[in-house]
Coordinates of C-alpha atoms in Angstrom, one line a residue:
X1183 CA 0.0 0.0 0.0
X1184 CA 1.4 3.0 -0.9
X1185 CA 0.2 6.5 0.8
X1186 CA 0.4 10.2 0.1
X1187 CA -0.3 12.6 2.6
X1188 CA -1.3 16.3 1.4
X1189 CA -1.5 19.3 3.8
X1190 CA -2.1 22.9 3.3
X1191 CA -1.7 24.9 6.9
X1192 CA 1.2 24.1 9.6
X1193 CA -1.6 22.2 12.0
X1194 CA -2.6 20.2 8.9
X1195 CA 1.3 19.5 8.4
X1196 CA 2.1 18.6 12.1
X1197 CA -0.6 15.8 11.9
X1198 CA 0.8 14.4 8.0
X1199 CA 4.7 14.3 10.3
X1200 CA 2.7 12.5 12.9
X1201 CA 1.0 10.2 10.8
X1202 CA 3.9 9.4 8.5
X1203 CA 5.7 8.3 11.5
X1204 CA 3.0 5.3 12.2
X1205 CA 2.3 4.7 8.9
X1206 CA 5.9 3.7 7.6
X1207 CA 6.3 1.1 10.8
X1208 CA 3.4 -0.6 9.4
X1209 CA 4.4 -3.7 7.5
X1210 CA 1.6 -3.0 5.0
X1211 CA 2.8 0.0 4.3
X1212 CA 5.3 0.2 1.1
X1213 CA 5.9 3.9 0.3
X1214 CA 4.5 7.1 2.4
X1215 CA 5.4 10.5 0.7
X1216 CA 4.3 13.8 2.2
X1217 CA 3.2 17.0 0.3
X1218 CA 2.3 20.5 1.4
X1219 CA 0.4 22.8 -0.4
X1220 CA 0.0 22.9 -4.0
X1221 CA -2.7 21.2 -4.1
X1222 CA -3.7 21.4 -7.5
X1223 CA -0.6 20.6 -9.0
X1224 CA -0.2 17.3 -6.9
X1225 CA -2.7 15.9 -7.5
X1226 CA -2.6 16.2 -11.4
X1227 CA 0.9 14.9 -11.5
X1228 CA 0.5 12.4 -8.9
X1229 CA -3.0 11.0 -8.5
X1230 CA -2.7 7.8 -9.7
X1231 CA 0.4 7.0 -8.0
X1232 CA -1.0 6.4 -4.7
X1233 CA -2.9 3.8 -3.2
X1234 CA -4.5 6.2 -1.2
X1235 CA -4.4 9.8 -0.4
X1236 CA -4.8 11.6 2.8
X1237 CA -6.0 15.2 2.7
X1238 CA -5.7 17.5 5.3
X1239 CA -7.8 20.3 4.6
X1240 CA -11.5 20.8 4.0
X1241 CA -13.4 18.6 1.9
X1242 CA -14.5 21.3 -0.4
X1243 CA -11.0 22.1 -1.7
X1244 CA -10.5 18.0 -2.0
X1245 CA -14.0 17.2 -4.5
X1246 CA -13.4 20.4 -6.3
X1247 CA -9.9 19.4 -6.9
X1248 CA -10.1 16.0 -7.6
X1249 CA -13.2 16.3 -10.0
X1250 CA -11.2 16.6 -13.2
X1251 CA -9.2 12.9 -12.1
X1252 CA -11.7 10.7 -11.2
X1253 CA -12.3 8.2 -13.8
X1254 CA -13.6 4.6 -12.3
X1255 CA -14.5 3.1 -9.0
X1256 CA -12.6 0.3 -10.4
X1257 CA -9.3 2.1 -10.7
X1258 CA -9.3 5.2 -8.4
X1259 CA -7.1 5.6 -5.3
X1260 CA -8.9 5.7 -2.0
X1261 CA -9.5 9.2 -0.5
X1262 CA -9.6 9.8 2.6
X1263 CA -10.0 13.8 4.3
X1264 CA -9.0 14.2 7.9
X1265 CA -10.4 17.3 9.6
X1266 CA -7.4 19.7 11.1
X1267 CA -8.9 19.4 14.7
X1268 CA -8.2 15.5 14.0
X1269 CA -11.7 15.0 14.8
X1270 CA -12.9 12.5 12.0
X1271 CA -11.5 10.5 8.9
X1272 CA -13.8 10.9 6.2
X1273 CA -13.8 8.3 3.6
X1274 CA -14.3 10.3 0.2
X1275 CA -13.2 8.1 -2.6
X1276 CA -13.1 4.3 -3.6
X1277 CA -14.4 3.6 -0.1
X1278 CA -14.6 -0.3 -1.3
X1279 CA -12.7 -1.5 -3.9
X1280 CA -10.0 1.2 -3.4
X1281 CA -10.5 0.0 0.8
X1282 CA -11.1 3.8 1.7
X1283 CA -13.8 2.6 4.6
X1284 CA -11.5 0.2 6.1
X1285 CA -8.6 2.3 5.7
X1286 CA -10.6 5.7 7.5
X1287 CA -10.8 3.4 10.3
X1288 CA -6.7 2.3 10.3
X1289 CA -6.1 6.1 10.0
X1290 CA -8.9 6.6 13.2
X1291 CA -7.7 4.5 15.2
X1292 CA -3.8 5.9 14.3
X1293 CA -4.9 9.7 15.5
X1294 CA -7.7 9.3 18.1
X1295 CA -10.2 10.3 15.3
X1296 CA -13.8 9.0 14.3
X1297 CA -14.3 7.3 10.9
X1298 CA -17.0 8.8 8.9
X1299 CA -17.8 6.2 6.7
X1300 CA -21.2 6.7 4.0
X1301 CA -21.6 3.6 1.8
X1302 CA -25.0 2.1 2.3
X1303 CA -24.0 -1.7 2.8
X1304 CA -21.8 -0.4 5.9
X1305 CA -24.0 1.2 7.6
X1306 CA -26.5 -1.3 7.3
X1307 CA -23.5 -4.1 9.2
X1308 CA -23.3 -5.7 5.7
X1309 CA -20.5 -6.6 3.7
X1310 CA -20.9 -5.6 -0.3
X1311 CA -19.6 -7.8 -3.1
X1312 CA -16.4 -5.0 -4.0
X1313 CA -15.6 -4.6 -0.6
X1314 CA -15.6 -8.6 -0.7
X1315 CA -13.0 -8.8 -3.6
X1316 CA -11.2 -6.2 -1.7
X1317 CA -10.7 -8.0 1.5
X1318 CA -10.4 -11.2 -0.2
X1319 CA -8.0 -10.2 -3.5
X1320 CA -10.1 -11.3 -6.1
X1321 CA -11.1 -9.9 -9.6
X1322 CA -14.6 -8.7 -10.3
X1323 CA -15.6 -9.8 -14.0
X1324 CA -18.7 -7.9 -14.4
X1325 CA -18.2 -4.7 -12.6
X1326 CA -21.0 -3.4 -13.8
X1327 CA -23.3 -5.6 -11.6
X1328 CA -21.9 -4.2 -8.0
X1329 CA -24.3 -1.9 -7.7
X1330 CA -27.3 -4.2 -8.1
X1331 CA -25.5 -6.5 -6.2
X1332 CA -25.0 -4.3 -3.4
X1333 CA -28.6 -2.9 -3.4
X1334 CA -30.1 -6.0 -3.1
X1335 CA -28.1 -6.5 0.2
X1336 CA -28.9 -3.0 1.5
X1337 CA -32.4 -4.0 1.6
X1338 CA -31.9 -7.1 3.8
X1339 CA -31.9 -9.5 0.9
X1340 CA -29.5 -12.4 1.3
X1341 CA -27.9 -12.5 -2.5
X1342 CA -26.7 -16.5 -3.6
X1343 CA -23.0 -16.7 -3.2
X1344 CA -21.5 -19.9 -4.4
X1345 CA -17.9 -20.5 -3.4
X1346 CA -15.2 -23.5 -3.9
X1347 CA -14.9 -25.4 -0.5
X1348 CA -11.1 -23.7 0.3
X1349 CA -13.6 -20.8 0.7
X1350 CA -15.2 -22.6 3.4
X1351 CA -14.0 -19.4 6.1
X1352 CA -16.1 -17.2 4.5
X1353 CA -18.8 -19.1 6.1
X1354 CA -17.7 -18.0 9.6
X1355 CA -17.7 -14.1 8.3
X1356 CA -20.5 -12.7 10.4
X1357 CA -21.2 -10.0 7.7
X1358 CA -21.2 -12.8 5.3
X1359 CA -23.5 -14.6 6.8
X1360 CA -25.9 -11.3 6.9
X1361 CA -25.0 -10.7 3.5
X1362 CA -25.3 -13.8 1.6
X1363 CA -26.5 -17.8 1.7
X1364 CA -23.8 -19.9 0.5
X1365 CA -23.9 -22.4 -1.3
X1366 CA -20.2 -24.8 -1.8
X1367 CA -19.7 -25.9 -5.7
X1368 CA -16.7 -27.4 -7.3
X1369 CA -15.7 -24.6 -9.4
X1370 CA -12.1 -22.5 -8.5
X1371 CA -14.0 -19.2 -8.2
X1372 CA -16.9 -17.3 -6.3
X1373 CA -20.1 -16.1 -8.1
X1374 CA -22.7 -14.0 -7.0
X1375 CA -26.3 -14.8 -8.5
X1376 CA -28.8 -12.2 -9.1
X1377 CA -32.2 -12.8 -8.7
X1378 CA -34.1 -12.0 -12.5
X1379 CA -36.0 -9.1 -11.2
X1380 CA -34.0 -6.6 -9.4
X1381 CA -36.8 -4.6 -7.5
X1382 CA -38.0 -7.8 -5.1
X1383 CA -41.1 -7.4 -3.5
X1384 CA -41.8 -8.9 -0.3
X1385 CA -44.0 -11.9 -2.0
X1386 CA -41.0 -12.3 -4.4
X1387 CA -38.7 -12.4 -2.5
X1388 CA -40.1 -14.9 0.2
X1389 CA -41.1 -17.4 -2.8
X1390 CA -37.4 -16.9 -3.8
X1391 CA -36.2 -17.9 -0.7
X1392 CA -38.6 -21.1 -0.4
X1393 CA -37.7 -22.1 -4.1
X1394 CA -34.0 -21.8 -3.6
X1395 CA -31.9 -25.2 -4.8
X1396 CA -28.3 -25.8 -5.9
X1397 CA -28.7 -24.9 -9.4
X1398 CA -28.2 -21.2 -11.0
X1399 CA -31.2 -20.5 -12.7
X1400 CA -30.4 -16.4 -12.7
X1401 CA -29.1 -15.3 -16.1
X1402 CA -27.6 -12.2 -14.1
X1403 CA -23.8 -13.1 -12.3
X1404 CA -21.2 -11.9 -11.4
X1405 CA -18.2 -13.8 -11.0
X1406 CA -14.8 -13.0 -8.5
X1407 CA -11.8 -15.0 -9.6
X1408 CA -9.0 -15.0 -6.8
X1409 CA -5.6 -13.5 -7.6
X1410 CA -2.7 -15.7 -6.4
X1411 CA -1.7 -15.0 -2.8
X1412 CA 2.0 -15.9 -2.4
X1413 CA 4.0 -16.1 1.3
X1414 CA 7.6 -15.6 0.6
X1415 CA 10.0 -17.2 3.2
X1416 CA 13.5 -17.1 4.7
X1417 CA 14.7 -18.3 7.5
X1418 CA 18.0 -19.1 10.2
X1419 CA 19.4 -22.4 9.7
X1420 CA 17.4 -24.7 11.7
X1421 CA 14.5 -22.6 12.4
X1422 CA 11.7 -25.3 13.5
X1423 CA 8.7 -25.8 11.3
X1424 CA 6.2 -24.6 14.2
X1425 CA 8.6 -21.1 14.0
X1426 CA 7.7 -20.9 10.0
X1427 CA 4.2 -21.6 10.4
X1428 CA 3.2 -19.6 13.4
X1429 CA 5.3 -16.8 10.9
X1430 CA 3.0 -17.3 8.5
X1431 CA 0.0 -16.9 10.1
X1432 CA 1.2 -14.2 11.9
X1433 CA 2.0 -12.5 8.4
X1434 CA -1.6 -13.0 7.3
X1435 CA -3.1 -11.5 10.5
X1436 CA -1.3 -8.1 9.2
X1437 CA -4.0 -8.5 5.7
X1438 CA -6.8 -10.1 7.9
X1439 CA -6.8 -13.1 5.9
X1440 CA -7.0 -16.9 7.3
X1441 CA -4.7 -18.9 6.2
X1442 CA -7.4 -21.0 3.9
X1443 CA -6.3 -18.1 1.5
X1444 CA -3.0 -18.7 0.5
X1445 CA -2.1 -20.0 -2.5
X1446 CA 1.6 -21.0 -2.4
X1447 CA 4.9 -20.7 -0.2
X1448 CA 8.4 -19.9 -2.1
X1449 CA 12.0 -19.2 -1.2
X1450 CA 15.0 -19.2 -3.0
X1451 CA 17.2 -22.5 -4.0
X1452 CA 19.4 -21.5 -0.5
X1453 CA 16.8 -22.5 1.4
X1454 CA 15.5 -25.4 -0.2
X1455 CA 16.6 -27.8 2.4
X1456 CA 15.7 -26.3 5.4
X1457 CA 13.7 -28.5 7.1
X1458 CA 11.6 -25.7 9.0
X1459 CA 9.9 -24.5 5.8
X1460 CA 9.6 -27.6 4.2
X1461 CA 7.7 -29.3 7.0
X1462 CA 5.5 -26.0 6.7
X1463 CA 4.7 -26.6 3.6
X1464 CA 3.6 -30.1 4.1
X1465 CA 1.6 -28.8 7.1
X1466 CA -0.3 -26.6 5.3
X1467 CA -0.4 -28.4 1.7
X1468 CA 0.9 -25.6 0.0
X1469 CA 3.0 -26.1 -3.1
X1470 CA 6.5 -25.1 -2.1
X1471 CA 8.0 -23.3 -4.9
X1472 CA 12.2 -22.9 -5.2
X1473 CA 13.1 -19.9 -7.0
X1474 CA 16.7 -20.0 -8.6
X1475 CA 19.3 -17.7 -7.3
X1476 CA 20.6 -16.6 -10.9
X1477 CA 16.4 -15.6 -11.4
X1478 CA 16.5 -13.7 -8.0
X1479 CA 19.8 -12.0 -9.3
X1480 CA 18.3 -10.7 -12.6
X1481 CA 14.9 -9.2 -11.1
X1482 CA 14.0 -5.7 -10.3
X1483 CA 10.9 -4.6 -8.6
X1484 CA 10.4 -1.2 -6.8
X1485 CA 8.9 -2.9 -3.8
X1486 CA 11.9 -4.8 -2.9
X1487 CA 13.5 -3.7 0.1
X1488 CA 17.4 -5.0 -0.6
X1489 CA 19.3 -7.1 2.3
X1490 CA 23.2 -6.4 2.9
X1491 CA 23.8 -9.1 4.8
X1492 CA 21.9 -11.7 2.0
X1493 CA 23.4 -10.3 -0.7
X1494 CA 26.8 -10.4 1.3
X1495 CA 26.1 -14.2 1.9
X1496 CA 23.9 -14.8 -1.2
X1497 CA 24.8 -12.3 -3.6
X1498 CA 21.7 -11.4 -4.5
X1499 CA 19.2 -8.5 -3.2
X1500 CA 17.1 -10.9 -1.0
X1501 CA 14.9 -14.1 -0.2
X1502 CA 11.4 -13.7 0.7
X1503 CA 10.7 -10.6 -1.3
X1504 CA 11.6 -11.4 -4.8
X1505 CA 10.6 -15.1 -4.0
X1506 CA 7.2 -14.4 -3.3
X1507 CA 6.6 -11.8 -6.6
X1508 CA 8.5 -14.1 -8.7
X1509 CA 6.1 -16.5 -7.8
X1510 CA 2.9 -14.5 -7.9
X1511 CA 4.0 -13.9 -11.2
X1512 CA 4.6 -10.5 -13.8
X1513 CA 2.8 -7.8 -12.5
X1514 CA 2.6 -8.7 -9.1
X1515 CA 3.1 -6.2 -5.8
X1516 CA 4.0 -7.0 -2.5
X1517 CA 0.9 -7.0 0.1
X1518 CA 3.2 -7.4 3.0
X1519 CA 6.8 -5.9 2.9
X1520 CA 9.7 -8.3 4.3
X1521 CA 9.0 -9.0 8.1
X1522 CA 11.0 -10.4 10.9
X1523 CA 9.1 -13.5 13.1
X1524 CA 11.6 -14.9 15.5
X1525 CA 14.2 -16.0 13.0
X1526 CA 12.0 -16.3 10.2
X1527 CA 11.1 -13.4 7.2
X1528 CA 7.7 -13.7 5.3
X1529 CA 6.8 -11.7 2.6
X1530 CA 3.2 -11.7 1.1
X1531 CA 2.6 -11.1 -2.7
X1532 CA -0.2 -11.0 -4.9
X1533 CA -0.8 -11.6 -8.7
X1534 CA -1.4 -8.6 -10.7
X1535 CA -5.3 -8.2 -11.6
X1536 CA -7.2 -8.2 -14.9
X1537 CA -9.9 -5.5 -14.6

C-alpha cells in the first residue's frame, strides 16, 4: 500500500509528520510521501500514483480538486480527508474497492479520530460484493453488476454466493453470513447470483427464498476469480517448522486473511533444504516453490526492500521478497513488505489483476 499525505496549513502538516511516522512502521505499508500545499498541481501529477491519499484540509478544496481525475471506482485511489482538529477520517473516494472505509478506520484509530464512513451496505453491518473482492484479493468480471448487487443487500436480501470449499472461512464471516446464503460448488471461483427481477417485492422475495436449490437459474452473475496469494520465506538455519508456520499466520493477521487463503509458499534455492519450511509446507499443503538464485539475481521490482547481509552471503538482493513476486508472477506487488518473526522473514505477494 502506498500512501500520500497532502496538507495545506502548519496544524494540517504537524498531523501528516505524525502520521507518516505510524504509517511507515506498518508492515503494510510500502511507500508514504508527504506534500504541502500545491494542491492542485499534486494531484494532477501524482494522483494515480498512490494507493490512497490523505488530505488534510477541508473537503471542499478536496472534490473540487479532484473532479477533473476521477475516472472509475474500479481504478481510483482511495480518498480519505482528515479534519485539522483530528476529529474525523472521512472516507471520500473508492471507499470499497480502493479499501477507503476500512482504511478511514486504520487512519482513526492511528490519531484518536472517528471514521465517517457513507456507503450504504456499511452502515447497514453488511458486507458488499467489491468490498468482498477487496478484502479477499479477487477480480470482479462484471463490474457493472456491484451496484445491483450491493442494493439487493442493503435492503436485507441475502444475495446467492457460491464459493469453492477452500472458501469454506467465509462461512464464519459474520457479515457474510448477513449478506449472503452460501452455497459450496466445485468450481475455483466465487459467483454472486442475481435474482431475475432486481426490484424484489416482499411476496417475491419470500417465494425466492422457499424455491432456492443448488442450481443457477439467474441469467444475471457476477463472478470473482481469486488472484494468487503468495508467502515468501527465509529463514536461520534450523528454524523449526512450528517457528515458520506460526510466521506465516502471523503475516496473514497483518491483511486479515486466514490462512485457507493462501495459495503457495516460495523461497529461493538456498533455502530449499531447510527443514523448517519444508515441514511448513507439508503442514499446510501448499506447493512449495524454489526460486533459482541466478532468477532472483536478474529481477527488479520497486517494492523490494534490498538485504546487505543476503546479498553479502547470497549475492543477490534478497529471499522472501523477490521469492514471493516471482512466484505471484509479472505484475505482481507486495501486500506485505519483508518481516521479521523470530528467526524467520515472510513476505506476502499478490498476482497482478485483470480488470
Amino acid at each position: 500500500m502506498r500512501f500520500a499525505i497532502i496538507s495545506v496549513t502548519e496544524e494540517g502538516k504537524k498531523i501528516a509528520s505524525d502520521l507518516e511516522f505510524d504509517l511507515k512502521n506498518d508492515p503494510t505499508v510500502l511507500k508514504v510521501d508527504v506534500f504541502h500545499k500545491n494542491v492542485n498541481e499534486t494531484f494532477r501529477d501524482l494522483f494515480n500514483d498512490y494507493d490512497c491519499w490523505i488530505a488534510i484540509m477541508a473537503t471542499g478544496i478536496v472534490v473540487r480538486t479532484l473532479c477533473p481525475h476521477i475516472k472509475s471506482k474500479l481504478s481510483d485511489p482511495a480518498v480519505l480527508v482528515i479534519s485539522e482538529n483530528r476529529k474525523h477520517v472521512i472516507s471520500l473516494l473508492s471507499g470499497h474497492l480502493g479499501g477507503g472505509n476500512q482504511l478511514s478506520i486504520k487512519v482513526a484509530g492511528i490519531i484518536g479520530a472517528v471514521p465517517v464512513i457513507t456507503t450504504s451496505t456499511d452502515l447497514k453491518g453488511r458486507i458488499g460484493i467489491d468490498s468482498l473482492a477487496r478484502q479477499y484479493w479477487l477480480d470482479i468480471k462484471e463490474p457493472k453488476l456491484i451496484k445491483e448487487v450491493n442494493q439487493l443487500i442493503a435492503e436485507d436480501y441475502k444475495v446467492d454466493l457460491y464459493i469453492p470449499p477452500s472458501f469454506r472461512f467465509l462461512e464464519n464471516h459474520p457479515l457474510v453470513g448477513m449478506s449472503y446464503k452460501i452455497h459450496i460448488w466445485d468450481e475455483s471461483f466465487i459467483k454472486a447470483v442475481l435474482p431475475r427481477e432486481l426490484n424484489v417485492s416482499k411476496e417475491s422475495k419470500r417465494k425466492s427464498e422457499e424455491n432456492r436449490g443448488v442450481g443457477i437459474e439467474s441469467d444475471k452473475t457476477l463472478d470473482l476469480h481469486p488472484r494468487l496469494l503468495v508467502a515468501g520465506l527465509g529463514s536461520k538455519k534450523g528454524v523449526t517448522g512450528d517457528r515458520v508456520f506460526f510466521a506465516i499466520r502471523s503475516a496473514l493477521q497483518n491483511l486479515h486473511v486466514p490462512l485457507e487463503r493462501l495459495d503457495a509458499l516460495a523461497t529461493a534455492e538456498v533455502k530449499k533444504d531447510e527443514t523448517g519450511i519444508l515441514e511448513t509446507a507439508a503442514k499446510s499443503d501448499l506447493p512449495l516453490n524454489i526460486v533459482p538464485l541466478r532468477e532472483i539475481a536478474h529481477f527488479e521490482h520497486p517494492d523490494c526492500t534490498p538485504s546487505p547481509l543476503v546479498q553479502r552471503e547470497f549475492g543477490v538482493q534478497g529471499v522472501c521478497e523477490p521469492a514471493s513476486l516471482i512466484t505471484a508472477g509479472p505484475g505482481s506487488h507486495l501486500l506485505l513488505r519483508k518481516t521479521a518473526y523470530n528467526g524467520v522473514t515472510v513476505a506476502i505477494a499478490v498476482s497482478s489483476g485483470n480488470d
